[in-house]
Amino acid sequence: MSKTTAATAALTKAGIVFDLHPYAYDPDAPRVGLQAAEALNVDPSQTFKTLMAEVDGKCVCVVVPSDGEVSMKKLAAHFKGKSANMMKVPEAEKVTGFKVGGISPFGQRKLHPTAIDETAQLYNIVYINAGQRGLLLSIAPEEASQFLNAGYVDLMAE
């Protein structure tokens, strides 16, 4: 497993402080984010998954707790759209340059409009995919938000 990914290289180049946390990736896990949290013995609500979605056909990146579900209505509203849906796997991999299960909001081929669930602000650090299956990074939420030019918003389904 490489410790240098497009995500870690982008953060390092920007001078952002983070720590790496490798874990045993289980490709058969029903929910990869929950499996990662369990493997690292971290609270699932502090472990964030990166999802790629489309709002009115435009690509957006969403960073939300691994133990929650995104409200498509809230997502569309945040990006001032009418409808939102999850991007299909091949398209998500193409636009990000990462494989599903290893998609990071950092170091994607292009910076897409990004939203981070507001609960990230509850923690001094959050765990987010580092751009490779089986590798998370811990980062201050404020650093992540600034790097991604992302706002905090309530994105979770009730």
PDB file of C-alpha atoms in Angstrom:
ATOM      1  CA  MET A   1       0.000   0.000   0.000  1.00  0.00           C
ATOM      2  CA  SER A   2       1.343   3.371  -1.007  1.00  0.00           C
ATOM      3  CA  LYS A   3       1.278   6.174   1.528  1.00  0.00           C
ATOM      4  CA  THR A   4       1.437   8.742  -1.266  1.00  0.00           C
ATOM      5  CA  THR A   5      -1.756   9.262  -3.215  1.00  0.00           C
ATOM      6  CA  ALA A   6      -3.080  12.156  -5.271  1.00  0.00           C
ATOM      7  CA  ALA A   7      -4.944  13.214  -2.105  1.00  0.00           C
ATOM      8  CA  THR A   8      -1.928  13.135   0.221  1.00  0.00           C
ATOM      9  CA  ALA A   9       0.275  14.814  -2.401  1.00  0.00           C
ATOM     10  CA  ALA A  10      -2.243  17.661  -2.827  1.00  0.00           C
ATOM     11  CA  LEU A  11      -2.520  18.215   0.933  1.00  0.00           C
ATOM     12  CA  THR A  12       1.260  18.049   1.422  1.00  0.00           C
ATOM     13  CA  LYS A  13       1.823  20.545  -1.405  1.00  0.00           C
ATOM     14  CA  ALA A  14      -0.677  22.912   0.259  1.00  0.00           C
ATOM     15  CA  GLY A  15       1.080  22.563   3.621  1.00  0.00           C
ATOM     16  CA  ILE A  16      -1.951  20.959   5.277  1.00  0.00           C
ATOM     17  CA  VAL A  17      -1.229  18.826   8.353  1.00  0.00           C
ATOM     18  CA  PHE A  18      -2.757  15.339   8.389  1.00  0.00           C
ATOM     19  CA  ASP A  19      -2.000  11.848   9.680  1.00  0.00           C
ATOM     20  CA  LEU A  20      -2.450   8.588   7.803  1.00  0.00           C
ATOM     21  CA  HIS A  21      -4.376   5.593   9.126  1.00  0.00           C
ATOM     22  CA  PRO A  22      -4.071   2.377   7.098  1.00  0.00           C
ATOM     23  CA  TYR A  23      -6.576  -0.402   7.782  1.00  0.00           C
ATOM     24  CA  ALA A  24      -7.548  -3.778   6.351  1.00  0.00           C
ATOM     25  CA  TYR A  25     -10.000  -2.913   3.569  1.00  0.00           C
ATOM     26  CA  ASP A  26     -12.886  -5.344   3.137  1.00  0.00           C
ATOM     27  CA  PRO A  27     -14.274  -5.123  -0.410  1.00  0.00           C
ATOM     28  CA  ASP A  28     -17.291  -7.200   0.659  1.00  0.00           C
ATOM     29  CA  ALA A  29     -18.326  -4.889   3.505  1.00  0.00           C
ATOM     30  CA  PRO A  30     -21.886  -3.647   3.001  1.00  0.00           C
ATOM     31  CA  ARG A  31     -20.836  -0.124   4.044  1.00  0.00           C
ATOM     32  CA  VAL A  32     -17.155   0.650   3.514  1.00  0.00           C
ATOM     33  CA  GLY A  33     -17.123   3.737   5.768  1.00  0.00           C
ATOM     34  CA  LEU A  34     -18.519   1.801   8.714  1.00  0.00           C
ATOM     35  CA  GLN A  35     -16.038  -0.997   8.114  1.00  0.00           C
ATOM     36  CA  ALA A  36     -13.177   1.532   8.105  1.00  0.00           C
ATOM     37  CA  ALA A  37     -14.385   3.125  11.344  1.00  0.00           C
ATOM     38  CA  GLU A  38     -14.618  -0.272  13.006  1.00  0.00           C
ATOM     39  CA  ALA A  39     -11.183  -1.345  11.738  1.00  0.00           C
ATOM     40  CA  LEU A  40      -9.616   1.842  13.143  1.00  0.00           C
ATOM     41  CA  ASN A  41     -11.724   1.820  16.332  1.00  0.00           C
ATOM     42  CA  VAL A  42     -13.043   5.305  15.533  1.00  0.00           C
ATOM     43  CA  ASP A  43     -16.570   6.633  16.073  1.00  0.00           C
ATOM     44  CA  PRO A  44     -18.478   6.156  12.760  1.00  0.00           C
ATOM     45  CA  SER A  45     -19.917   9.673  13.063  1.00  0.00           C
ATOM     46  CA  GLN A  46     -16.338  11.028  13.097  1.00  0.00           C
ATOM     47  CA  THR A  47     -15.423   8.961  10.023  1.00  0.00           C
ATOM     48  CA  PHE A  48     -16.603  10.703   6.870  1.00  0.00           C
ATOM     49  CA  LYS A  49     -17.338   9.137   3.505  1.00  0.00           C
ATOM     50  CA  THR A  50     -16.839  10.929   0.208  1.00  0.00           C
ATOM     51  CA  LEU A  51     -19.714  10.631  -2.235  1.00  0.00           C
ATOM     52  CA  MET A  52     -20.011  11.928  -5.750  1.00  0.00           C
ATOM     53  CA  ALA A  53     -23.407  13.152  -6.829  1.00  0.00           C
ATOM     54  CA  GLU A  54     -25.064  15.197  -9.529  1.00  0.00           C
ATOM     55  CA  VAL A  55     -27.256  18.209  -8.928  1.00  0.00           C
ATOM     56  CA  ASP A  56     -29.225  19.115 -12.033  1.00  0.00           C
ATOM     57  CA  GLY A  57     -26.645  17.121 -14.010  1.00  0.00           C
ATOM     58  CA  LYS A  58     -23.598  18.911 -12.521  1.00  0.00           C
ATOM     59  CA  CYS A  59     -20.976  16.976 -10.553  1.00  0.00           C
ATOM     60  CA  VAL A  60     -20.669  17.724  -6.821  1.00  0.00           C
ATOM     61  CA  CYS A  61     -18.696  16.169  -3.991  1.00  0.00           C
ATOM     62  CA  VAL A  62     -20.308  15.421  -0.638  1.00  0.00           C
ATOM     63  CA  VAL A  63     -18.462  14.591   2.603  1.00  0.00           C
ATOM     64  CA  VAL A  64     -20.768  13.097   5.238  1.00  0.00           C
ATOM     65  CA  PRO A  65     -20.572  10.848   8.321  1.00  0.00           C
ATOM     66  CA  SER A  66     -20.176   7.192   7.400  1.00  0.00           C
ATOM     67  CA  ASP A  67     -23.092   6.209   9.638  1.00  0.00           C
ATOM     68  CA  GLY A  68     -25.626   8.466   7.904  1.00  0.00           C
ATOM     69  CA  GLU A  69     -27.522   8.877   4.661  1.00  0.00           C
ATOM     70  CA  VAL A  70     -27.558  11.994   2.491  1.00  0.00           C
ATOM     71  CA  SER A  71     -30.835  13.805   1.918  1.00  0.00           C
ATOM     72  CA  MET A  72     -31.007  14.365  -1.834  1.00  0.00           C
ATOM     73  CA  LYS A  73     -33.491  17.174  -1.235  1.00  0.00           C
ATOM     74  CA  LYS A  74     -31.089  19.015   1.106  1.00  0.00           C
ATOM     75  CA  LEU A  75     -28.188  18.360  -1.265  1.00  0.00           C
ATOM     76  CA  ALA A  76     -30.050  19.826  -4.239  1.00  0.00           C
ATOM     77  CA  ALA A  77     -31.169  22.823  -2.196  1.00  0.00           C
ATOM     78  CA  HIS A  78     -27.628  23.550  -0.982  1.00  0.00           C
ATOM     79  CA  PHE A  79     -26.321  23.677  -4.546  1.00  0.00           C
ATOM     80  CA  LYS A  80     -29.393  25.666  -5.659  1.00  0.00           C
ATOM     81  CA  GLY A  81     -30.699  22.849  -7.816  1.00  0.00           C
ATOM     82  CA  LYS A  82     -33.996  21.079  -8.307  1.00  0.00           C
ATOM     83  CA  SER A  83     -32.862  17.471  -8.055  1.00  0.00           C
ATOM     84  CA  ALA A  84     -29.886  15.409  -6.927  1.00  0.00           C
ATOM     85  CA  ASN A  85     -28.848  11.810  -7.407  1.00  0.00           C
ATOM     86  CA  MET A  86     -25.815   9.685  -6.683  1.00  0.00           C
ATOM     87  CA  MET A  87     -23.335   9.393  -9.529  1.00  0.00           C
ATOM     88  CA  LYS A  88     -22.891   5.948 -11.061  1.00  0.00           C
ATOM     89  CA  VAL A  89     -19.653   4.157 -10.089  1.00  0.00           C
ATOM     90  CA  PRO A  90     -17.860   4.364 -13.468  1.00  0.00           C
ATOM     91  CA  GLU A  91     -18.594   8.086 -13.757  1.00  0.00           C
ATOM     92  CA  ALA A  92     -17.515   8.791 -10.150  1.00  0.00           C
ATOM     93  CA  GLU A  93     -14.221   6.987 -10.782  1.00  0.00           C
ATOM     94  CA  LYS A  94     -13.690   8.837 -14.058  1.00  0.00           C
ATOM     95  CA  VAL A  95     -14.271  12.353 -12.689  1.00  0.00           C
ATOM     96  CA  THR A  96     -12.264  11.832  -9.482  1.00  0.00           C
ATOM     97  CA  GLY A  97      -9.389   9.620 -10.613  1.00  0.00           C
ATOM     98  CA  PHE A  98     -10.018   7.328  -7.624  1.00  0.00           C
ATOM     99  CA  LYS A  99     -11.608   3.898  -7.304  1.00  0.00           C
ATOM    100  CA  VAL A 100     -14.870   3.651  -5.361  1.00  0.00           C
ATOM    101  CA  GLY A 101     -13.963   2.675  -1.806  1.00  0.00           C
ATOM    102  CA  GLY A 102     -10.954   4.974  -2.102  1.00  0.00           C
ATOM    103  CA  ILE A 103     -12.506   8.243  -3.284  1.00  0.00           C
ATOM    104  CA  SER A 104     -11.134  11.243  -1.456  1.00  0.00           C
ATOM    105  CA  PRO A 105     -12.368  14.819  -1.744  1.00  0.00           C
ATOM    106  CA  PHE A 106      -8.699  15.868  -1.855  1.00  0.00           C
ATOM    107  CA  GLY A 107      -6.582  15.561  -4.996  1.00  0.00           C
ATOM    108  CA  GLN A 108      -9.385  14.792  -7.421  1.00  0.00           C
ATOM    109  CA  ARG A 109      -8.690  15.412 -11.099  1.00  0.00           C
ATOM    110  CA  LYS A 110     -10.689  18.622 -10.776  1.00  0.00           C
ATOM    111  CA  LEU A 111     -12.005  20.449  -7.716  1.00  0.00           C
ATOM    112  CA  HIS A 112     -15.764  19.989  -7.776  1.00  0.00           C
ATOM    113  CA  PRO A 113     -18.207  22.053  -5.738  1.00  0.00           C
ATOM    114  CA  THR A 114     -18.053  20.377  -2.329  1.00  0.00           C
ATOM    115  CA  ALA A 115     -20.218  20.351   0.774  1.00  0.00           C
ATOM    116  CA  ILE A 116     -19.245  18.951   4.165  1.00  0.00           C
ATOM    117  CA  ASP A 117     -21.912  17.905   6.630  1.00  0.00           C
ATOM    118  CA  GLU A 118     -22.128  20.364   9.503  1.00  0.00           C
ATOM    119  CA  THR A 119     -21.468  17.634  12.084  1.00  0.00           C
ATOM    120  CA  ALA A 120     -17.771  17.709  11.109  1.00  0.00           C
ATOM    121  CA  GLN A 121     -17.510  20.861  13.214  1.00  0.00           C
ATOM    122  CA  LEU A 122     -18.212  18.795  16.344  1.00  0.00           C
ATOM    123  CA  TYR A 123     -14.732  17.242  16.172  1.00  0.00           C
ATOM    124  CA  ASN A 124     -11.146  18.485  16.422  1.00  0.00           C
ATOM    125  CA  ILE A 125     -10.246  15.955  13.727  1.00  0.00           C
ATOM    126  CA  VAL A 126     -12.250  13.915  11.257  1.00  0.00           C
ATOM    127  CA  TYR A 127     -11.267  10.823   9.306  1.00  0.00           C
ATOM    128  CA  ILE A 128     -11.648  10.992   5.525  1.00  0.00           C
ATOM    129  CA  ASN A 129     -10.478   8.704   2.743  1.00  0.00           C
ATOM    130  CA  ALA A 130      -6.891   9.402   1.704  1.00  0.00           C
ATOM    131  CA  GLY A 131      -7.385   8.383  -1.923  1.00  0.00           C
ATOM    132  CA  GLN A 132      -6.800   4.666  -1.651  1.00  0.00           C
ATOM    133  CA  ARG A 133      -8.814   1.711  -0.428  1.00  0.00           C
ATOM    134  CA  GLY A 134      -7.682   0.873   3.098  1.00  0.00           C
ATOM    135  CA  LEU A 135      -6.233   4.294   3.876  1.00  0.00           C
ATOM    136  CA  LEU A 136      -7.876   7.129   5.800  1.00  0.00           C
ATOM    137  CA  LEU A 137      -6.381  10.416   6.860  1.00  0.00           C
ATOM    138  CA  SER A 138      -7.206  12.477   9.913  1.00  0.00           C
ATOM    139  CA  ILE A 139      -7.485  16.208   9.431  1.00  0.00           C
ATOM    140  CA  ALA A 140      -8.909  19.235  11.214  1.00  0.00           C
ATOM    141  CA  PRO A 141     -12.348  19.902   9.706  1.00  0.00           C
ATOM    142  CA  GLU A 142     -11.502  23.579   9.238  1.00  0.00           C
ATOM    143  CA  GLU A 143      -8.398  22.658   7.220  1.00  0.00           C
ATOM    144  CA  ALA A 144     -10.478  20.323   5.047  1.00  0.00           C
ATOM    145  CA  SER A 145     -13.148  22.969   4.527  1.00  0.00           C
ATOM    146  CA  GLN A 146     -10.641  25.645   3.540  1.00  0.00           C
ATOM    147  CA  PHE A 147      -8.690  23.372   1.203  1.00  0.00           C
ATOM    148  CA  LEU A 148     -11.886  22.234  -0.547  1.00  0.00           C
ATOM    149  CA  ASN A 149     -13.498  25.680  -0.480  1.00  0.00           C
ATOM    150  CA  ALA A 150     -16.455  23.842   1.025  1.00  0.00           C
ATOM    151  CA  GLY A 151     -19.184  25.085   3.282  1.00  0.00           C
ATOM    152  CA  TYR A 152     -20.701  23.229   6.184  1.00  0.00           C
ATOM    153  CA  VAL A 153     -24.341  22.335   5.705  1.00  0.00           C
ATOM    154  CA  ASP A 154     -26.981  20.009   7.113  1.00  0.00           C
ATOM    155  CA  LEU A 155     -27.012  17.224   4.525  1.00  0.00           C
ATOM    156  CA  MET A 156     -28.298  14.275   6.499  1.00  0.00           C
ATOM    157  CA  ALA A 157     -31.602  12.516   5.915  1.00  0.00           C
ATOM    158  CA  GLU A 158     -33.937  12.570   8.893  1.00  0.00           C
TER     159      GLU A 158
END
